[in-house]
Amino acid sequence: MTPQQRTRIKMCGFTREADVLSACAAGADAIGFVLYPPSPRSVSIERAAELARWLPAFVMPVLLFVNDTPERIQSACSAVPGALLQFHGDESPEFCAAMSLATGRPHLKAARIPLSEVADFDLLEFALLHQQAQALLLDAHVDGYGGGGKTFNWSLLPPNVNAHLVLSGGLTPANVGDGIRALRTHGLSLAVDVSSGIEAAKGLKDANKIQQFVAAVRAADADLL
Ligand SMILES: O=C(O)c1ccccc1NCC(=O)[C@H](O)[C@H](O)COP(=O)(O)O
């Protein structure tokens, strides 16, 4: 039986102070900064540190990496106190665990799930491999590793995954309730993660969409809790 907990919300890909403030005011639990230069949402370590200083107590900064170096990960952790790490590339379980140990920071590991052959993705095996992760972020497999604004077929994921789950990939105010209902009992707990669905353009968030997204999550929880 999955413990009945409210759905926590991570919002990702921030580049502007005003957007960070909007997300925190709306009720985001975590704010992600993309430290992957090829992404249009990418910020420097210094910029991430500047933006993270606007976070109130108890709103978690998340630093997102794709196949990065231990040195740059360590440098980013020094610049952004208390940040959670998110590994969104091809990082091995050993690398992720070693970086959490070296930095003292928990990590999320992204599972990039094929859009069509979801059934071919062995989530139970992935969870077993990444047991050291604080949670698994279930994202759609898109070109460029992430932030693609596409959903995968949630109904094809197995239940009873022995991990905390973060549903990601193509979530919007219109569909996030369905995602919560589809996956609420699949893991030890459920959170949601969004980037494209709260944007006016890549890296530029829309305050109304942010508020609508949070309201939709709260409404889904109210139905289920
Ligand atoms: O957001 C990006 O540009 C990005 C680039 C490369 C790797 C990961 C990236 N984002 C990771 C996230 O956590 C996103 O929130 C997640 O992929 C969902 O994005 P979206 O489908 O746009 O909501």
Coordinates of C-alpha atoms and ligand atoms in Angstrom, one line a residue:
M1 CA 0.0 0.0 0.0
T2 CA 1.6 3.3 -1.0
P3 CA 1.7 5.8 1.8
Q4 CA -0.8 8.6 1.1
Q5 CA 1.4 11.7 0.6
R6 CA 0.8 14.9 -1.3
T7 CA 2.4 15.0 -4.7
R8 CA 5.5 17.1 -4.5
I9 CA 6.4 19.4 -7.4
K10 CA 9.7 20.1 -9.1
M11 CA 9.9 22.8 -11.8
C12 CA 13.0 22.9 -14.0
G13 CA 14.9 25.0 -16.4
F14 CA 14.9 28.4 -14.8
T15 CA 17.0 31.3 -16.1
R16 CA 15.3 34.4 -14.5
E17 CA 14.8 35.6 -11.0
A18 CA 11.1 36.6 -11.5
D19 CA 10.3 33.0 -12.7
V20 CA 12.0 31.5 -9.7
L21 CA 9.9 33.8 -7.4
S22 CA 6.7 32.9 -9.3
A23 CA 7.3 29.2 -8.9
C24 CA 8.1 29.5 -5.2
A25 CA 5.1 31.7 -4.6
A26 CA 2.9 29.1 -6.4
G27 CA 4.1 26.3 -4.3
A28 CA 6.9 24.5 -6.1
D29 CA 8.9 22.2 -3.7
A30 CA 12.1 22.1 -5.9
I31 CA 13.6 24.4 -8.5
G32 CA 15.9 22.9 -11.2
F33 CA 18.8 24.6 -12.9
V34 CA 20.1 23.0 -16.1
L35 CA 23.9 22.9 -16.1
Y36 CA 24.1 21.4 -19.6
P37 CA 25.4 23.9 -22.1
P38 CA 23.7 22.5 -25.2
S39 CA 20.3 23.1 -23.7
P40 CA 18.6 26.4 -24.4
R41 CA 17.7 26.4 -20.7
S42 CA 21.3 26.1 -19.6
V43 CA 22.8 28.4 -17.0
S44 CA 26.3 28.7 -15.7
I45 CA 27.2 27.5 -12.2
E46 CA 27.6 31.2 -11.2
R47 CA 24.1 32.0 -12.6
A48 CA 22.6 29.0 -10.9
A49 CA 24.1 30.2 -7.6
E50 CA 22.6 33.7 -8.1
L51 CA 19.2 32.3 -8.9
A52 CA 19.3 29.8 -6.0
R53 CA 19.8 32.6 -3.5
W54 CA 16.2 33.7 -4.2
L55 CA 14.8 30.3 -2.9
P56 CA 13.1 30.6 0.4
A57 CA 13.8 28.0 3.2
F58 CA 12.6 24.5 2.4
V59 CA 12.4 25.0 -1.4
M60 CA 15.1 22.7 -2.8
P61 CA 17.6 23.7 -5.5
V62 CA 18.3 20.9 -8.0
L63 CA 21.4 20.9 -10.2
L64 CA 20.9 19.0 -13.4
F65 CA 23.9 17.4 -15.2
V66 CA 24.3 15.3 -18.4
N67 CA 27.4 13.2 -18.5
D68 CA 29.4 15.8 -16.7
T69 CA 32.8 15.6 -14.9
P70 CA 33.3 15.0 -11.2
E71 CA 35.2 18.3 -11.0
R72 CA 32.4 20.4 -12.5
I73 CA 29.8 18.6 -10.3
Q74 CA 31.9 19.3 -7.2
S75 CA 32.3 22.9 -8.3
A76 CA 28.6 23.3 -8.7
C77 CA 27.9 21.8 -5.3
S78 CA 30.3 24.3 -3.7
A79 CA 28.5 27.2 -5.4
V80 CA 24.9 26.1 -4.6
P81 CA 24.6 24.9 -0.9
G82 CA 22.2 22.1 -0.2
A83 CA 21.3 21.4 -3.8
L84 CA 20.0 18.0 -4.9
L85 CA 21.9 16.4 -7.9
Q86 CA 20.0 15.2 -10.9
F87 CA 21.8 13.0 -13.4
H88 CA 20.0 13.1 -16.7
G89 CA 22.5 11.4 -19.1
D90 CA 24.1 8.0 -19.4
E91 CA 25.7 8.0 -15.9
S92 CA 26.3 4.6 -14.3
P93 CA 24.9 3.7 -10.9
E94 CA 28.4 3.7 -9.6
F95 CA 29.2 7.2 -10.9
C96 CA 26.0 8.6 -9.4
A97 CA 26.6 6.9 -6.0
A98 CA 30.2 8.0 -6.0
M99 CA 29.2 11.6 -6.7
S100 CA 26.6 11.6 -4.0
L101 CA 29.2 10.2 -1.6
A102 CA 31.8 12.8 -2.7
T103 CA 29.5 15.8 -2.4
G104 CA 27.3 14.6 0.5
R105 CA 24.3 15.4 -1.7
P106 CA 21.4 13.0 -2.6
H107 CA 20.7 12.5 -6.3
L108 CA 17.9 11.9 -8.7
K109 CA 18.5 9.6 -11.6
A110 CA 16.6 10.1 -14.8
A111 CA 15.2 7.1 -16.6
R112 CA 14.7 8.1 -20.2
I113 CA 11.8 6.0 -21.3
P114 CA 11.1 5.3 -25.0
L115 CA 8.0 7.0 -26.3
S116 CA 6.7 3.9 -28.1
E117 CA 8.4 0.8 -26.7
V118 CA 7.8 1.7 -23.0
A119 CA 7.2 -2.0 -22.3
D120 CA 10.8 -2.7 -23.5
F121 CA 12.2 -0.4 -20.7
D122 CA 12.7 -2.5 -17.5
L123 CA 11.9 0.0 -14.8
L124 CA 12.2 -2.7 -12.1
E125 CA 15.7 -3.5 -13.2
F126 CA 16.6 0.2 -13.5
A127 CA 15.3 0.8 -9.9
L128 CA 17.4 -2.1 -8.7
L129 CA 20.5 -0.7 -10.4
H130 CA 19.9 2.8 -9.0
Q131 CA 19.1 1.8 -5.4
Q132 CA 21.3 4.6 -4.2
A133 CA 19.2 7.3 -5.9
Q134 CA 16.9 9.3 -3.7
A135 CA 14.3 9.0 -6.5
L136 CA 13.9 8.0 -10.1
L137 CA 12.8 10.7 -12.5
L138 CA 10.8 9.0 -15.2
D139 CA 11.2 11.1 -18.3
A140 CA 10.4 10.6 -22.0
H141 CA 13.4 9.6 -24.2
V142 CA 13.9 12.6 -26.5
D143 CA 16.7 14.0 -28.6
G144 CA 19.0 16.2 -26.5
Y145 CA 18.5 14.1 -23.3
G146 CA 15.6 16.0 -21.8
G147 CA 13.2 19.0 -21.7
G148 CA 11.4 17.7 -24.8
G149 CA 7.8 18.4 -23.8
K150 CA 6.8 14.8 -24.8
T151 CA 4.9 12.2 -22.7
F152 CA 5.5 8.5 -22.7
N153 CA 2.7 5.9 -22.2
W154 CA 2.3 5.9 -18.4
S155 CA 0.0 2.9 -18.5
L156 CA 2.8 0.6 -19.7
L157 CA 4.9 1.1 -16.5
P158 CA 4.9 -1.8 -14.0
P159 CA 3.4 -1.2 -10.6
N160 CA 5.1 -1.9 -7.3
V161 CA 8.4 -0.2 -8.1
N162 CA 10.5 -0.1 -4.9
A163 CA 11.6 3.5 -5.3
H164 CA 10.3 7.1 -4.9
L165 CA 9.2 8.2 -8.3
V166 CA 9.1 11.6 -10.1
L167 CA 6.9 11.6 -13.2
S168 CA 8.3 13.8 -15.9
G169 CA 8.1 14.4 -19.6
G170 CA 5.5 16.5 -21.3
L171 CA 3.5 17.3 -18.2
T172 CA 1.1 20.3 -18.5
P173 CA -1.7 21.8 -16.3
A174 CA -4.1 19.8 -18.6
N175 CA -2.6 16.3 -18.2
V176 CA -0.7 16.3 -14.8
G177 CA -3.8 15.1 -13.0
D178 CA -4.1 12.1 -15.3
G179 CA -0.4 11.4 -14.7
I180 CA -0.8 11.4 -11.0
R181 CA -3.8 9.1 -11.2
A182 CA -1.9 6.8 -13.5
L183 CA 1.2 6.5 -11.3
R184 CA 0.2 7.4 -7.8
T185 CA 0.3 3.8 -6.5
H186 CA 3.4 2.7 -8.6
G187 CA 6.2 3.7 -6.2
L188 CA 6.9 4.5 -2.6
S189 CA 5.8 8.1 -3.3
L190 CA 5.1 10.3 -6.3
A191 CA 6.4 13.7 -7.3
V192 CA 6.0 15.5 -10.7
D193 CA 8.5 17.5 -12.7
V194 CA 7.8 20.0 -15.4
S195 CA 9.6 22.4 -17.7
S196 CA 8.0 22.9 -21.2
G197 CA 4.5 22.8 -19.8
I198 CA 5.0 26.0 -17.8
E199 CA 6.8 28.0 -20.4
A200 CA 6.2 30.8 -22.9
A201 CA 9.5 29.8 -24.6
K202 CA 12.4 27.5 -23.7
G203 CA 13.9 28.8 -20.4
L204 CA 11.2 31.6 -20.1
K205 CA 8.5 30.5 -17.6
D206 CA 4.9 31.7 -17.7
A207 CA 3.5 32.7 -14.3
N208 CA -0.1 31.8 -15.2
K209 CA 0.9 28.3 -16.4
I210 CA 3.0 27.8 -13.2
Q211 CA -0.1 28.6 -11.1
Q212 CA -2.4 26.5 -13.2
F213 CA 0.1 23.5 -13.0
V214 CA 0.2 23.7 -9.2
A215 CA -3.6 24.0 -9.0
A216 CA -4.0 21.0 -11.2
V217 CA -1.7 18.9 -8.9
R218 CA -3.5 20.1 -5.8
A219 CA -6.9 19.2 -7.4
A220 CA -5.6 15.7 -8.3
D221 CA -4.4 15.2 -4.7
A222 CA -7.7 16.4 -3.3
D223 CA -9.5 13.7 -5.3
L224 CA -7.1 11.0 -4.2
L225 CA -6.1 11.7 -0.6
Ligands
LIG1 O1 15.3 21.0 -19.8 C1 16.2 20.8 -20.6 O2 16.6 21.6 -21.5 C2 17.1 19.5 -20.4 C3 18.2 19.4 -21.3 C4 18.9 18.2 -21.2 C5 18.7 17.3 -20.2 C6 17.6 17.5 -19.3 C7 16.8 18.6 -19.4 N1 15.8 18.8 -18.5 C8 15.5 17.8 -17.5 C9 14.3 18.0 -16.7 O3 14.3 17.6 -15.6 C10 13.0 18.4 -17.4 O4 12.2 19.0 -16.5 C11 12.4 17.1 -17.9 O5 13.1 16.6 -19.0 C12 10.9 17.3 -18.4 O6 10.9 18.3 -19.4 P1 9.6 18.7 -20.2 O7 9.1 17.5 -20.9 O8 9.9 19.9 -21.0 O9 8.5 19.1 -19.1

